[in-house]
mmCIF file of C-alpha atoms in Angstrom:
data_model
loop_
_atom_site.group_PDB
_atom_site.id
_atom_site.type_symbol
_atom_site.label_atom_id
_atom_site.label_comp_id
_atom_site.label_asym_id
_atom_site.label_seq_id
_atom_site.Cartn_x
_atom_site.Cartn_y
_atom_site.Cartn_z
ATOM 1 C CA MET B 15 133.209 90.756 75.578
ATOM 2 C CA ARG B 16 134.150 87.096 74.062
ATOM 3 C CA PHE B 17 132.780 83.846 73.292
ATOM 4 C CA HIS B 18 133.480 81.141 75.927
ATOM 5 C CA SER B 19 133.544 77.490 74.506
ATOM 6 C CA ASP B 20 132.126 74.534 77.024
ATOM 7 C CA GLU B 21 134.862 73.667 79.574
ATOM 8 C CA LEU B 22 135.033 70.172 81.157
ATOM 9 C CA THR B 23 136.309 71.014 84.880
ATOM 10 C CA ALA B 24 137.068 68.865 88.157
ATOM 11 C CA VAL B 25 135.888 70.377 91.041
ATOM 12 C CA ARG B 26 135.305 70.130 94.782
ATOM 13 C CA ARG B 27 132.040 71.241 95.806
ATOM 14 C CA GLY B 28 130.843 72.658 99.173
ATOM 15 C CA HIS B 29 128.101 74.328 100.926
ATOM 16 C CA LEU B 30 129.393 77.414 102.451
ATOM 17 C CA VAL B 31 128.579 81.131 103.936
ATOM 18 C CA PRO B 32 130.259 83.944 101.590
ATOM 19 C CA GLU B 33 132.594 84.524 104.554
ATOM 20 C CA GLN B 34 134.314 81.325 104.334
ATOM 21 C CA LEU B 35 134.706 81.656 100.541
ATOM 22 C CA GLU B 36 138.288 83.223 100.967
ATOM 23 C CA ASP B 37 139.555 80.368 102.785
ATOM 24 C CA TRP B 38 138.021 77.406 100.930
ATOM 25 C CA VAL B 39 138.688 78.314 97.546
ATOM 26 C CA PRO B 40 142.352 77.912 97.873
ATOM 27 C CA SER B 41 142.429 74.925 99.780
ATOM 28 C CA ALA B 42 139.639 73.253 97.329
ATOM 29 C CA CYS B 43 142.113 74.238 94.336
ATOM 30 C CA ALA B 44 145.134 72.682 96.378
ATOM 31 C CA VAL B 45 142.968 69.242 96.871
ATOM 32 C CA VAL B 46 141.709 69.261 93.301
ATOM 33 C CA ALA B 47 145.502 70.081 91.972
ATOM 34 C CA GLU B 48 146.989 66.869 94.110
ATOM 35 C CA HIS B 49 143.780 64.581 93.077
ATOM 36 C CA LEU B 50 144.996 65.503 88.889
ATOM 37 C CA ARG B 51 148.520 65.003 89.724
ATOM 38 C CA HIS B 52 147.869 61.752 91.536
ATOM 39 C CA HIS B 53 146.046 60.795 88.344
ATOM 40 C CA GLY B 54 148.333 61.715 85.926
ATOM 41 C CA ILE B 55 145.516 64.493 84.495
ATOM 42 C CA ALA B 56 147.052 67.790 83.297
ATOM 43 C CA PRO B 57 144.713 70.670 83.684
ATOM 44 C CA THR B 58 143.763 72.785 80.501
ATOM 45 C CA GLY B 59 143.940 76.119 82.177
ATOM 46 C CA TYR B 60 144.101 78.194 85.432
ATOM 47 C CA PRO B 61 142.255 77.285 88.610
ATOM 48 C CA PHE B 62 138.878 78.700 88.942
ATOM 49 C CA ALA B 63 135.920 79.213 91.504
ATOM 50 C CA ARG B 64 131.909 79.762 90.748
ATOM 51 C CA TRP B 65 129.160 79.616 93.240
ATOM 52 C CA HIS B 66 125.668 79.365 93.277
ATOM 53 C CA PRO B 67 123.416 81.164 96.079
ATOM 54 C CA LEU B 68 120.944 78.859 97.848
ATOM 55 C CA PRO B 69 118.221 79.782 100.367
ATOM 56 C CA GLY B 70 119.266 80.650 103.700
ATOM 57 C CA GLY B 71 122.422 82.870 102.787
ATOM 58 C CA VAL B 72 124.328 79.578 102.063
ATOM 59 C CA ILE B 73 126.047 79.124 98.729
ATOM 60 C CA GLU B 74 126.695 76.056 96.815
ATOM 61 C CA ALA B 75 130.459 76.607 95.911
ATOM 62 C CA GLU B 76 132.765 75.059 93.463
ATOM 63 C CA ALA B 77 136.689 75.185 92.853
ATOM 64 C CA GLY B 78 138.946 73.309 90.725
ATOM 65 C CA PHE B 79 140.363 73.228 87.400
ATOM 66 C CA PRO B 80 139.378 72.874 83.704
ATOM 67 C CA VAL B 81 140.248 69.592 81.947
ATOM 68 C CA ARG B 82 140.637 67.692 78.869
ATOM 69 C CA ALA B 83 138.375 64.936 79.440
ATOM 70 C CA PRO B 84 135.633 63.812 82.022
ATOM 71 C CA ILE B 85 136.711 62.771 85.310
ATOM 72 C CA ALA B 86 135.022 60.037 87.534
ATOM 73 C CA ASN B 87 133.369 61.296 90.450
ATOM 74 C CA THR B 88 135.134 60.479 93.543
ATOM 75 C CA GLY B 89 133.994 61.523 97.375
ATOM 76 C CA GLU B 90 135.864 64.247 97.003
ATOM 77 C CA ILE B 91 136.290 65.809 93.459
ATOM 78 C CA GLU B 92 133.461 65.789 90.892
ATOM 79 C CA ALA B 93 133.167 66.489 86.999
ATOM 80 C CA SER B 94 131.792 69.420 86.170
ATOM 81 C CA SER B 95 131.660 72.340 83.170
ATOM 82 C CA LEU B 96 131.739 76.112 82.779
ATOM 83 C CA PRO B 97 128.867 76.985 80.009
ATOM 84 C CA ALA B 98 129.589 77.755 76.393
ATOM 85 C CA GLY B 99 127.881 81.286 75.101
ATOM 86 C CA PRO B 100 129.025 85.174 75.268
ATOM 87 C CA VAL B 101 130.760 86.578 78.227
ATOM 88 C CA LEU B 102 131.775 89.638 79.725
ATOM 89 C CA ALA B 103 135.623 89.108 80.910
ATOM 90 C CA VAL B 104 136.675 91.665 83.571
ATOM 91 C CA TRP B 105 140.077 91.861 84.984
ATOM 92 C CA HIS B 106 140.807 92.750 88.614
ATOM 93 C CA THR B 107 144.480 93.221 89.593
ATOM 94 C CA ASP B 108 143.931 95.400 92.975
ATOM 95 C CA PRO B 109 144.453 94.262 96.365
ATOM 96 C CA ASP B 110 141.685 91.727 97.483
ATOM 97 C CA GLU B 111 139.616 94.062 99.290
ATOM 98 C CA LYS B 112 138.628 96.043 96.212
ATOM 99 C CA LEU B 113 137.551 92.916 94.598
ATOM 100 C CA PRO B 114 133.814 94.050 95.036
ATOM 101 C CA LEU B 115 134.363 96.944 93.003
ATOM 102 C CA SER B 116 135.128 94.785 89.919
ATOM 103 C CA TYR B 117 131.981 93.248 90.408
ATOM 104 C CA HIS B 118 130.246 96.394 90.480
ATOM 105 C CA ALA B 119 132.167 97.209 87.126
ATOM 106 C CA VAL B 120 130.643 94.233 85.425
ATOM 107 C CA GLN B 121 127.009 95.539 86.992
ATOM 108 C CA ASP B 122 127.802 98.873 85.390
ATOM 109 C CA TRP B 123 128.376 97.603 82.227
ATOM 110 C CA LEU B 124 125.357 95.255 82.106
ATOM 111 C CA GLU B 125 123.126 98.263 82.742
ATOM 112 C CA THR B 126 124.863 100.374 80.183
ATOM 113 C CA GLU B 127 124.911 97.935 77.421
ATOM 114 C CA GLU B 128 121.236 96.473 78.001
ATOM 115 C CA ALA B 129 122.743 93.038 78.943
ATOM 116 C CA VAL B 130 121.758 90.454 81.068
ATOM 117 C CA ALA B 131 123.672 88.039 83.250
ATOM 118 C CA THR B 132 122.555 84.560 81.974
ATOM 119 C CA GLY B 133 123.915 82.473 85.032
ATOM 120 C CA ASP B 134 126.382 82.667 87.650
ATOM 121 C CA SER B 135 129.813 84.303 87.062
ATOM 122 C CA TRP B 136 133.047 82.861 88.071
ATOM 123 C CA GLU B 137 136.453 83.732 88.937
ATOM 124 C CA ILE B 138 139.871 82.566 87.398
ATOM 125 C CA TYR B 139 143.030 82.547 89.493
ATOM 126 C CA HIS B 140 145.988 83.525 86.592
ATOM 127 C CA ASP B 141 148.221 83.603 89.747
ATOM 128 C CA LEU B 142 148.417 80.250 90.756
ATOM 129 C CA PRO B 143 146.816 79.837 94.496
ATOM 130 C CA THR B 144 148.572 78.646 97.380
ATOM 131 C CA CYS B 145 146.816 77.035 100.582
ATOM 132 C CA TYR B 146 146.180 80.521 101.754
ATOM 133 C CA ARG B 147 145.123 82.891 99.192
ATOM 134 C CA VAL B 148 144.088 82.887 95.285
ATOM 135 C CA GLY B 149 146.499 85.924 94.258
ATOM 136 C CA THR B 150 146.073 89.215 92.923
ATOM 137 C CA ARG B 151 145.095 88.441 89.402
ATOM 138 C CA ILE B 152 141.709 87.347 88.747
ATOM 139 C CA GLU B 153 139.232 87.679 85.898
ATOM 140 C CA ILE B 154 135.631 87.209 86.711
ATOM 141 C CA VAL B 155 133.872 86.042 83.960
ATOM 142 C CA GLN B 156 130.087 86.364 83.626
ATOM 143 C CA PRO B 157 127.592 84.705 81.108
ATOM 144 C CA ILE B 158 125.681 87.375 79.193
ATOM 145 C CA LEU B 159 122.835 87.787 76.692
ATOM 146 C CA PHE B 160 121.367 90.537 74.819
ATOM 147 C CA PRO B 161 117.882 90.641 74.826
ATOM 148 C CA THR B 162 117.404 93.422 72.529
ATOM 149 C CA ALA B 163 119.824 95.149 70.083
ATOM 150 C CA SER B 164 121.659 97.750 72.044
ATOM 151 C CA PRO B 165 122.718 100.955 70.085
ATOM 152 C CA HIS B 166 125.579 101.239 73.004
ATOM 153 C CA ARG B 167 127.197 97.861 72.065
ATOM 154 C CA ASN B 168 130.176 97.775 70.078
#
């Protein structure tokens, strides 16, 4: 558990079904990286992806990089941000097919510590993505809140 400061980002957005994320995220990060390079903007951190469930099984996904200052929106790249507040960060270093187990670990921790997820989580890719995959060192970040004092919390 840690505190995450508000972080400005440059992202590419898309409306997808969950099965498309695996291919979409690396290519979206590559497009954002090229945009930043072309405009002389250095990312301030690792690439990430975040998605928001929509009705009908569709998700609004955004993928990109944290940046120091707001960027101008273009047709393909938009300004966004990651929220400030307490977060639970869980590392995933197993093969990709085991990623759901790391999300289950987040849910188990929330239940054990009597915490509540306060927004959509995001994944930070500590292995720079290629146009084909996101790597194996993934940090899952979940914004949280403790609605009541929990005797289990350290």
